[in-house]
Coordinates of C-alpha atoms and ligand atoms in Angstrom, one line a residue:
X1 CA -1.5 18.0 -8.0
X2 CA -0.3 18.8 -4.5
X3 CA -3.7 17.5 -3.4
X4 CA -3.2 14.3 -5.3
X5 CA 0.3 13.9 -3.9
X6 CA -1.2 14.3 -0.4
X7 CA -4.0 11.8 -1.2
X8 CA -1.4 9.3 -2.6
X9 CA 0.6 9.6 0.7
X10 CA -2.5 9.0 2.7
X11 CA -3.4 6.0 0.5
X12 CA 0.1 4.4 1.1
X13 CA -0.2 5.0 4.8
X14 CA -3.7 3.5 4.9
X15 CA -2.7 0.4 2.9
X16 CA 0.1 -0.2 5.5
X17 CA -2.0 0.5 8.6
X18 CA -4.9 -1.8 7.5
X19 CA -2.8 -4.6 6.1
X20 CA -2.9 -4.3 2.4
X21 CA 0.8 -3.6 1.5
X22 CA 3.9 -3.6 3.6
X23 CA 7.4 -2.3 2.4
X24 CA 9.6 -5.4 1.9
X25 CA 12.1 -6.2 4.7
X26 CA 10.9 -3.3 6.7
X27 CA 12.8 -4.2 9.9
X28 CA 16.0 -3.9 7.8
X29 CA 14.9 -0.5 6.5
X30 CA 13.3 -2.0 3.3
X31 CA 14.4 -3.0 -0.1
X32 CA 13.7 -0.4 -2.9
X33 CA 10.8 -1.2 -5.2
X34 CA 9.9 -4.5 -3.5
X35 CA 6.7 -4.7 -1.5
X36 CA 4.9 -7.5 0.4
X37 CA 1.2 -8.1 0.3
X38 CA -0.3 -8.2 3.8
X39 CA -3.4 -10.2 4.8
X40 CA -6.0 -7.9 3.1
X41 CA -3.7 -7.2 0.2
X42 CA -3.2 -10.9 -0.8
X43 CA -7.0 -11.4 -0.8
X44 CA -7.5 -8.4 -3.0
X45 CA -4.7 -9.6 -5.3
X46 CA -6.0 -13.1 -5.4
X47 CA -9.5 -11.9 -6.2
X48 CA -8.3 -9.7 -9.1
X49 CA -6.3 -12.7 -10.4
X50 CA -9.3 -14.9 -10.2
X51 CA -11.6 -12.3 -11.8
X52 CA -9.2 -12.1 -14.7
X53 CA -8.8 -15.8 -15.0
X54 CA -12.5 -16.4 -14.9
X55 CA -13.1 -13.9 -17.7
X56 CA -10.1 -14.9 -19.8
X57 CA -10.0 -18.7 -19.4
X58 CA -12.9 -20.1 -17.5
X59 CA -15.6 -18.4 -19.6
X60 CA -14.0 -19.0 -22.9
X61 CA -13.8 -22.3 -24.9
X62 CA -10.7 -21.4 -26.7
X63 CA -8.3 -20.1 -24.1
X64 CA -6.3 -22.4 -21.7
X65 CA -3.7 -21.8 -19.1
X66 CA -0.1 -22.7 -18.3
X67 CA 2.3 -22.0 -15.5
X68 CA 5.9 -22.1 -16.8
X69 CA 9.1 -21.9 -14.8
X70 CA 10.6 -18.5 -13.9
X71 CA 13.9 -19.8 -15.0
X72 CA 14.0 -20.8 -18.7
X73 CA 16.7 -21.7 -21.2
X74 CA 18.9 -18.6 -21.6
X75 CA 18.7 -18.8 -25.4
X76 CA 15.0 -17.9 -25.1
X77 CA 16.0 -14.4 -24.1
X78 CA 18.4 -14.2 -26.9
X79 CA 15.6 -15.2 -29.4
X80 CA 13.1 -12.8 -27.8
X81 CA 15.5 -9.9 -28.2
X82 CA 15.7 -9.2 -24.5
X83 CA 19.4 -9.8 -24.1
X84 CA 20.2 -7.3 -26.8
X85 CA 17.4 -4.8 -26.6
X86 CA 15.5 -4.9 -23.3
X87 CA 17.0 -1.6 -22.3
X88 CA 15.9 1.7 -20.8
X89 CA 17.7 4.9 -21.9
X90 CA 19.3 6.3 -18.7
X91 CA 20.4 9.8 -17.9
X92 CA 22.0 11.2 -14.8
X93 CA 21.8 14.7 -13.4
X94 CA 25.3 15.6 -12.2
X95 CA 24.1 17.9 -9.5
X96 CA 21.5 15.8 -7.7
X97 CA 23.2 12.6 -8.7
X98 CA 19.7 11.3 -9.5
X99 CA 19.1 8.9 -12.3
X100 CA 16.2 9.1 -14.7
X101 CA 14.7 7.4 -17.7
X102 CA 15.2 9.8 -20.6
X103 CA 11.9 8.8 -22.2
X104 CA 10.0 9.4 -18.9
X105 CA 11.5 12.9 -18.5
X106 CA 10.1 13.7 -22.0
X107 CA 6.8 12.1 -21.3
X108 CA 6.4 14.1 -18.1
X109 CA 7.2 17.2 -20.1
X110 CA 4.4 16.2 -22.5
X111 CA 2.0 15.6 -19.6
X112 CA 2.6 19.2 -18.5
X113 CA 1.5 20.5 -22.0
X114 CA -1.5 18.2 -21.7
X115 CA -2.3 19.9 -18.4
X116 CA -2.2 23.3 -20.1
X117 CA -4.6 22.1 -22.8
X118 CA -7.0 20.8 -20.0
X119 CA -6.8 24.2 -18.3
X120 CA -7.7 26.0 -21.5
X121 CA -10.7 23.7 -21.9
X122 CA -11.8 24.2 -18.4
X123 CA -11.6 28.0 -18.7
X124 CA -13.6 28.0 -21.9
X125 CA -16.2 25.6 -20.5
X126 CA -16.7 28.0 -17.6
X127 CA -16.9 31.0 -20.0
X128 CA -19.3 29.5 -22.4
X129 CA -21.5 27.5 -20.0
X130 CA -24.1 25.3 -21.5
X131 CA -23.2 26.4 -25.0
X132 CA -19.7 25.0 -24.8
X133 CA -18.8 22.5 -27.5
X134 CA -15.6 20.7 -26.4
X135 CA -15.0 19.0 -29.7
X136 CA -15.2 22.3 -31.6
X137 CA -13.1 24.1 -29.1
X138 CA -10.2 21.7 -29.2
X139 CA -10.2 21.5 -32.9
X140 CA -10.2 25.3 -33.6
X141 CA -8.7 27.2 -30.6
X142 CA -5.3 28.4 -31.8
X143 CA -3.6 28.0 -28.5
X144 CA -4.9 24.4 -28.0
X145 CA -3.9 23.6 -31.6
X146 CA -0.4 24.9 -31.0
X147 CA 0.0 22.8 -27.8
X148 CA -1.3 19.8 -29.7
X149 CA 1.2 20.3 -32.5
X150 CA 4.0 20.6 -30.0
X151 CA 3.1 17.3 -28.4
X152 CA 3.0 15.6 -31.8
X153 CA 6.4 16.9 -32.8
X154 CA 8.0 15.9 -29.5
X155 CA 6.5 12.4 -29.5
X156 CA 7.5 11.8 -33.1
X157 CA 11.0 12.8 -32.5
X158 CA 11.4 10.8 -29.3
X159 CA 9.8 7.8 -31.1
X160 CA 12.3 8.1 -33.9
X161 CA 15.3 8.5 -31.7
X162 CA 14.3 5.4 -29.6
X163 CA 13.6 3.3 -32.7
X164 CA 17.0 4.0 -34.4
X165 CA 18.7 4.3 -31.0
X166 CA 19.9 7.9 -31.6
X167 CA 20.7 8.7 -28.0
X168 CA 22.6 11.9 -29.0
X169 CA 19.6 13.4 -30.5
X170 CA 17.4 12.2 -27.6
X171 CA 19.7 14.2 -25.3
X172 CA 19.5 17.2 -27.6
X173 CA 15.8 17.0 -27.4
X174 CA 15.9 17.1 -23.6
X175 CA 18.2 20.1 -23.8
X176 CA 16.1 21.9 -26.4
X177 CA 13.0 21.5 -24.2
X178 CA 15.0 22.8 -21.3
X179 CA 14.0 20.0 -19.1
X180 CA 15.4 20.4 -15.6
X181 CA 16.0 17.9 -12.9
X182 CA 13.0 18.1 -10.5
X183 CA 15.3 17.6 -7.6
X184 CA 18.3 20.0 -8.3
X185 CA 16.4 22.2 -10.7
X186 CA 19.5 22.2 -13.0
X187 CA 20.0 21.0 -16.6
X188 CA 23.5 19.5 -16.0
X189 CA 22.8 16.2 -17.7
X190 CA 25.2 13.3 -18.6
X191 CA 25.0 11.5 -21.9
X192 CA 22.2 8.9 -22.3
X193 CA 23.2 5.2 -22.0
X194 CA 21.2 2.1 -22.5
X195 CA 20.8 -0.2 -19.5
X196 CA 19.5 -3.8 -19.6
X197 CA 16.7 -4.5 -17.2
X198 CA 17.1 -8.3 -16.8
X199 CA 18.4 -9.8 -13.6
X200 CA 21.0 -12.5 -14.3
X201 CA 22.1 -15.3 -12.0
X202 CA 24.0 -18.6 -12.2
X203 CA 22.4 -22.0 -12.3
X204 CA 24.3 -25.1 -10.9
X205 CA 27.5 -25.1 -9.0
X206 CA 29.9 -23.9 -11.7
X207 CA 29.8 -20.2 -12.3
X208 CA 30.7 -19.3 -15.8
X209 CA 28.9 -17.5 -18.7
X210 CA 27.4 -20.8 -20.0
X211 CA 25.4 -21.2 -16.8
X212 CA 23.9 -17.7 -16.8
X213 CA 20.1 -17.7 -16.5
X214 CA 17.7 -14.8 -16.2
X215 CA 14.8 -14.1 -14.0
X216 CA 12.1 -13.8 -16.6
X217 CA 11.2 -10.2 -17.3
X218 CA 7.8 -11.2 -18.6
X219 CA 5.6 -14.3 -18.5
X220 CA 4.9 -14.3 -22.3
X221 CA 7.9 -16.2 -23.4
X222 CA 6.9 -19.2 -21.3
X223 CA 3.7 -19.2 -23.4
X224 CA 5.5 -19.0 -26.8
X225 CA 7.9 -21.8 -26.1
X226 CA 5.0 -24.0 -25.0
X227 CA 2.9 -23.2 -28.1
X228 CA 3.1 -26.6 -29.8
X229 CA 2.8 -28.6 -26.5
X230 CA -0.4 -26.8 -25.5
X231 CA -1.9 -26.8 -29.0
X232 CA -1.4 -30.5 -29.4
X233 CA -2.3 -31.7 -26.0
X234 CA -5.4 -29.4 -25.6
X235 CA -6.3 -30.1 -29.3
X236 CA -6.8 -26.3 -29.9
X237 CA -7.6 -24.9 -33.3
X238 CA -6.6 -21.4 -34.3
X239 CA -7.8 -18.9 -33.2
X240 CA -7.0 -19.8 -29.6
X241 CA -5.2 -18.4 -26.6
X242 CA -2.8 -19.4 -23.8
X243 CA -3.0 -17.5 -20.5
X244 CA -0.5 -17.3 -17.7
X245 CA -0.2 -15.3 -14.4
X246 CA 3.0 -15.1 -12.5
X247 CA 6.0 -13.2 -11.2
X248 CA 8.3 -11.2 -13.5
X249 CA 11.4 -9.3 -12.6
X250 CA 12.9 -6.1 -14.0
X251 CA 15.9 -4.1 -12.7
X252 CA 13.9 -0.9 -13.0
X253 CA 16.2 2.1 -12.7
X254 CA 13.7 4.6 -11.5
X255 CA 11.5 2.7 -9.2
X256 CA 9.2 5.1 -7.4
X257 CA 5.4 5.4 -7.1
X258 CA 4.8 2.5 -4.7
X259 CA 3.6 -0.7 -6.3
X260 CA 3.2 1.0 -9.7
X261 CA 6.8 0.2 -10.7
X262 CA 8.4 -2.7 -8.8
X263 CA 11.5 -4.8 -9.4
X264 CA 9.5 -7.9 -8.7
X265 CA 5.9 -7.9 -9.8
X266 CA 3.2 -10.1 -11.2
X267 CA 1.7 -10.2 -14.7
X268 CA -1.5 -11.6 -16.1
X269 CA -0.8 -12.3 -19.8
X270 CA -2.7 -13.9 -22.6
X271 CA -1.3 -14.7 -26.1
X272 CA -3.9 -15.2 -28.7
X273 CA -2.7 -17.1 -31.8
X274 CA -4.4 -16.2 -35.1
X275 CA -4.1 -16.8 -38.8
X276 CA -1.8 -14.3 -40.7
X277 CA -3.8 -11.4 -42.0
X278 CA -6.5 -11.6 -39.3
X279 CA -4.4 -10.1 -36.5
X280 CA -5.7 -6.5 -36.8
X281 CA -9.3 -7.6 -36.5
X282 CA -8.3 -9.6 -33.4
X283 CA -6.4 -6.7 -32.0
X284 CA -9.6 -4.5 -32.2
X285 CA -11.5 -7.4 -30.6
X286 CA -9.2 -7.6 -27.6
X287 CA -9.0 -3.9 -27.2
X288 CA -12.8 -3.9 -26.8
X289 CA -12.9 -7.0 -24.6
X290 CA -10.3 -5.8 -22.2
X291 CA -11.8 -2.3 -21.8
X292 CA -15.1 -4.1 -21.1
X293 CA -13.4 -6.2 -18.4
X294 CA -12.2 -3.0 -16.6
X295 CA -15.5 -1.3 -16.9
X296 CA -17.4 -4.4 -15.6
X297 CA -15.9 -3.6 -12.2
X298 CA -18.0 -0.4 -12.0
X299 CA -15.0 1.9 -12.0
X300 CA -16.1 5.0 -14.0
X301 CA -15.1 5.1 -17.7
X302 CA -13.5 8.5 -17.3
X303 CA -10.8 6.8 -15.3
X304 CA -9.6 4.9 -18.3
X305 CA -8.3 5.8 -21.8
X306 CA -6.5 4.2 -24.7
X307 CA -3.1 5.4 -25.6
X308 CA -2.1 4.2 -29.1
X309 CA 1.7 3.7 -29.5
X310 CA 3.5 6.2 -31.7
X311 CA 6.6 4.1 -31.5
X312 CA 5.9 0.5 -32.4
X313 CA 8.4 -2.1 -31.5
X314 CA 10.0 -3.5 -34.6
X315 CA 7.9 -6.7 -34.3
X316 CA 4.6 -5.1 -33.7
X317 CA 2.1 -3.8 -36.3
X318 CA -0.3 -2.3 -33.8
X319 CA -0.1 -1.5 -30.0
X320 CA -2.1 0.4 -27.5
X321 CA -2.1 0.9 -23.7
X322 CA -5.1 1.0 -21.5
X323 CA -4.2 3.8 -19.2
X324 CA -5.7 4.5 -15.8
X325 CA -5.9 7.8 -14.0
X326 CA -3.7 7.1 -11.0
X327 CA -3.2 9.7 -8.3
X328 CA -0.1 10.8 -10.3
X329 CA -1.9 11.0 -13.6
X330 CA -2.9 8.7 -16.5
X331 CA -0.4 5.9 -16.7
X332 CA -0.1 2.5 -18.4
X333 CA -2.1 -0.3 -16.7
X334 CA -2.3 -2.8 -19.5
X335 CA -0.7 -3.3 -22.9
X336 CA -2.4 -4.8 -26.0
X337 CA 0.0 -5.6 -28.8
X338 CA -0.3 -7.2 -32.2
X339 CA 3.1 -9.0 -32.2
X340 CA 2.9 -10.5 -35.7
X341 CA 4.8 -13.9 -36.1
X342 CA 7.9 -12.4 -34.5
X343 CA 8.1 -14.5 -31.4
X344 CA 7.3 -17.9 -32.8
X345 CA 9.5 -17.3 -35.8
X346 CA 12.4 -16.4 -33.7
X347 CA 12.0 -19.4 -31.4
X348 CA 11.8 -21.6 -34.6
X349 CA 15.0 -20.0 -35.8
X350 CA 16.9 -20.2 -32.5
X351 CA 15.7 -23.7 -31.4
X352 CA 16.0 -25.2 -34.9
X353 CA 12.5 -26.8 -34.3
X354 CA 9.6 -26.3 -36.6
X355 CA 6.9 -24.2 -34.8
X356 CA 4.0 -24.2 -37.3
X357 CA 0.3 -24.9 -37.4
X358 CA -1.5 -26.8 -40.1
X359 CA -4.7 -24.9 -40.9
X360 CA -7.2 -27.4 -42.3
X361 CA -9.5 -24.7 -43.6
X362 CA -6.7 -22.9 -45.5
X363 CA -5.0 -26.2 -46.2
X364 CA -1.6 -24.7 -45.4
X365 CA 1.0 -24.6 -42.6
X366 CA 2.1 -21.3 -41.2
X367 CA 3.7 -19.6 -38.2
X368 CA 0.7 -18.1 -36.3
X369 CA 0.4 -14.4 -35.6
X370 CA -0.1 -13.3 -32.0
X371 CA -2.2 -10.6 -30.3
X372 CA -1.3 -10.3 -26.6
X373 CA -3.0 -8.7 -23.7
X374 CA -0.7 -8.0 -20.7
X375 CA -1.7 -6.4 -17.5
X376 CA 0.2 -5.9 -14.3
X377 CA -1.6 -7.4 -11.3
X378 CA 0.1 -5.0 -8.9
X379 CA -0.8 -2.0 -11.0
X380 CA -4.4 -3.3 -11.1
X381 CA -4.3 -3.6 -7.3
X382 CA -3.1 0.0 -7.1
X383 CA -5.8 1.2 -9.5
X384 CA -8.6 -0.5 -7.5
X385 CA -7.2 0.8 -4.2
X386 CA -6.8 4.4 -5.5
X387 CA -10.4 4.3 -6.8
X388 CA -11.7 2.8 -3.6
X389 CA -10.0 5.1 -1.1
X390 CA -12.6 7.6 0.1
X391 CA -12.7 10.0 3.1
X392 CA -16.2 11.0 3.9
X393 CA -17.9 13.4 6.2
X394 CA -21.1 11.9 7.5
X395 CA -24.4 13.7 8.2
X396 CA -23.6 13.8 11.9
X397 CA -20.3 15.6 11.2
X398 CA -18.1 12.5 11.9
X399 CA -15.6 11.3 9.4
X400 CA -15.0 7.9 8.0
X401 CA -12.4 6.4 5.7
X402 CA -13.9 3.8 3.5
X403 CA -12.4 1.5 0.8
X404 CA -15.2 1.2 -1.8
X405 CA -13.6 -1.8 -3.4
X406 CA -15.9 -3.5 -6.0
X407 CA -17.6 -6.2 -3.8
X408 CA -16.4 -9.1 -6.0
X409 CA -12.8 -8.0 -5.3
X410 CA -13.2 -7.1 -1.6
X411 CA -10.7 -9.0 0.7
X412 CA -13.4 -9.9 3.1
X413 CA -17.0 -10.1 2.0
X414 CA -18.8 -10.3 5.3
X415 CA -18.1 -9.3 8.9
X416 CA -20.1 -11.0 11.6
X417 CA -20.6 -8.9 14.7
X418 CA -22.4 -9.7 17.9
X419 CA -23.9 -6.4 19.2
X420 CA -22.7 -7.2 22.7
X421 CA -20.3 -9.8 24.1
X422 CA -22.9 -11.6 26.2
X423 CA -26.4 -13.1 26.3
X424 CA -25.5 -15.8 23.8
X425 CA -24.9 -13.3 21.0
X426 CA -21.2 -14.4 20.4
X427 CA -22.3 -18.0 20.2
X428 CA -25.1 -17.2 17.6
X429 CA -22.7 -15.0 15.6
X430 CA -20.1 -17.8 15.5
X431 CA -22.7 -20.2 14.2
X432 CA -23.5 -17.8 11.4
X433 CA -19.8 -17.2 10.8
X434 CA -19.1 -20.9 10.4
X435 CA -21.8 -21.3 7.7
X436 CA -20.8 -18.2 5.7
X437 CA -17.1 -19.1 5.9
X438 CA -17.6 -22.1 3.7
X439 CA -18.4 -19.7 0.8
X440 CA -16.7 -16.4 1.7
X441 CA -13.7 -14.8 3.4
X442 CA -15.3 -13.5 6.6
X443 CA -14.2 -11.7 9.7
X444 CA -15.5 -12.0 13.3
X445 CA -15.2 -9.0 15.6
X446 CA -16.6 -8.5 19.1
X447 CA -14.3 -5.8 20.5
X448 CA -15.3 -2.2 20.9
X449 CA -18.6 -0.5 20.2
X450 CA -20.5 -1.5 17.1
X451 CA -19.8 1.9 15.5
X452 CA -16.1 1.4 15.7
X453 CA -16.3 -2.1 14.4
X454 CA -18.2 -0.8 11.3
X455 CA -15.4 1.8 10.8
X456 CA -12.8 -1.0 10.9
X457 CA -14.7 -2.9 8.2
X458 CA -15.1 0.2 6.1
X459 CA -11.4 0.8 6.3
X460 CA -10.7 -2.6 4.7
X461 CA -13.6 -2.5 2.3
X462 CA -15.9 -5.2 3.7
X463 CA -19.2 -4.8 1.8
X464 CA -21.5 -6.5 4.4
X465 CA -21.6 -6.3 8.2
X466 CA -24.0 -8.8 9.8
X467 CA -25.0 -7.8 13.3
X468 CA -26.5 -10.3 15.8
X469 CA -28.7 -8.6 18.4
X470 CA -31.4 -9.5 21.0
X471 CA -34.0 -9.9 18.3
X472 CA -31.8 -12.4 16.5
X473 CA -32.1 -14.7 19.5
X474 CA -35.8 -14.5 19.3
X475 CA -36.6 -14.7 15.6
X476 CA -33.4 -15.7 13.8
X477 CA -33.1 -12.4 11.9
X478 CA -30.0 -10.2 11.6
X479 CA -29.3 -6.7 10.4
X480 CA -27.1 -6.4 7.3
X481 CA -25.3 -3.1 7.1
X482 CA -24.1 -2.0 3.6
X483 CA -20.7 -0.4 3.3
X484 CA -21.3 2.2 0.7
X485 CA -24.5 3.9 1.8
X486 CA -24.5 2.5 5.4
X487 CA -28.1 1.5 5.1
X488 CA -29.3 -1.5 7.1
X489 CA -31.8 -4.2 6.3
X490 CA -33.2 -6.9 8.5
X491 CA -33.3 -10.4 7.0
X492 CA -33.6 -13.9 8.1
X493 CA -30.4 -15.8 8.8
X494 CA -31.5 -18.5 6.3
X495 CA -31.5 -15.8 3.5
X496 CA -28.0 -14.4 4.3
X497 CA -26.1 -16.6 1.9
X498 CA -28.4 -15.8 -1.1
X499 CA -28.4 -12.1 -0.1
X500 CA -24.6 -11.9 -0.3
X501 CA -24.3 -14.1 -3.4
X502 CA -26.7 -12.0 -5.3
X503 CA -24.8 -8.8 -4.6
X504 CA -21.5 -10.3 -5.5
X505 CA -22.6 -11.3 -9.0
Ligands
ATP1 P1 6.3 0.8 -18.5 O1 6.3 1.5 -19.8 O2 5.4 1.4 -17.5 O3 7.6 0.4 -18.0 P2 6.0 -1.6 -20.1 O4 5.5 -1.0 -21.4 O5 7.5 -1.9 -20.0 O6 5.6 -0.7 -18.9 P3 5.0 -4.2 -20.6 O7 6.3 -4.8 -20.9 O8 4.0 -3.9 -21.7 O9 5.2 -2.8 -19.7 O10 4.3 -5.1 -19.4 C1 3.0 -5.3 -19.3 C2 2.4 -4.8 -18.0 O11 3.1 -5.3 -16.9 C3 2.3 -3.3 -17.9 O12 1.2 -2.8 -18.5 C4 2.3 -3.1 -16.4 O13 1.0 -3.2 -15.9 C5 3.1 -4.3 -15.9 N1 4.4 -3.9 -15.5 C6 5.5 -3.7 -16.3 N2 6.6 -3.3 -15.6 C7 6.1 -3.3 -14.3 C8 6.8 -3.0 -13.0 N3 8.1 -2.6 -13.0 N4 6.1 -3.0 -11.9 C9 4.8 -3.3 -11.9 N5 4.1 -3.6 -13.0 C10 4.8 -3.6 -14.2

């Protein structure tokens, strides 16, 4: 783990040095849990957003988009349950004065037991060699079984306590497990309290309760309240979906781990409206589709796993998270939830407006059921950057840091580099640049040796470096150097565009 922590620190430093992520308001010493995207970072973020939009909206007949306001009518948050129940259970350690989420403390405890299971499995795999059967081992080894049971018991009790809001028992659980504060090392805990995560502000010039508005804590509600407008104007038939990307705000209590948990972040959400009784099929469908989307980027499957929810929100009848193995362990990257007809019914009730769909095939009206997919764009940026960051020792003994970002997501696709800053090479390079720039984000660099320029492009993840040399001036060919294996090919300038396009597919 120490190694991972070290690696995580290096990644954070790298993303700052090479212009991916800056701490917010840095010259004023920063603002906790808010980050700014730097020139490379915004390109990466934009490319992920576009990759998502293309797969979720552009390539589907039955999903359309909206972009709703960040401020919405305050009753929306009453109807959605956020005013009364969008809380985190808070606990303080009296010695360190640090504040934690009670559920996170327990989850971290569970992760430690999972580590123990993994260690047992690794040990046995070494002992048995090729004959090792993982499945058999984890279902029969007494120690592993005992750990597994312990996890189940703890998860079930936590789920129960959170569902019925039994904060006294939740604290008892923390005490029984002898969970100590990682900072002070003591178990001197306060009682657990609920803390609402929404930011409130006042709209208009008069400040009283009636003018309170919230910064949206999720983009989903902007979709629900537009359901009828979109369905009618886009002439959509169920099943269909509405997608939205945009900022969301949560007053997170424990905001650590860089852009994993921010107070201002961006979501990419899609609500899929279906006929009652078909939602669980659609839930399975979206689970599969979303995992395919992740794997299509070429990040290895072992980096992902599903985590089905033990504790279902009262409105959900199925829920799973897609977890990614960040440098601090497997954590939620995306949620897929079958939300029943809860949201639309509540808006129907609170607005007094009928929100129903007439299904011609069934010859009946109903409030549609909803399956949602919700992914954090910033978390996805972090997942991609954590996967991409590599330190390599090359055959000649030198080192390079390379961001192996999937080419389709890379901030800059091509760097155009004149071998030397004379003999007409810069002019030729700029000519090539101006053609490629029409299609791709490109960089031009003529400073330092070619080797150093390659390293700079490796560090920001540019997949193709195009070098203009003496031969170029004679026969209109260039070398293209590939980021991942550093091989070089010589191709005609006229073929460059097709060469790049083919590899970005
Ligand atoms: P967590 O349990 O980590 O707080 P959540 O279950 O509250 O997350 P959802 O409400 O399901 O998250 O939000 C959907 C997605 O939005 C999450 O999967 C995550 O990728 C992203 N997200 C949620 N909160 C944050 C945050 N504070 N910072 C960055 N991304 C976030």
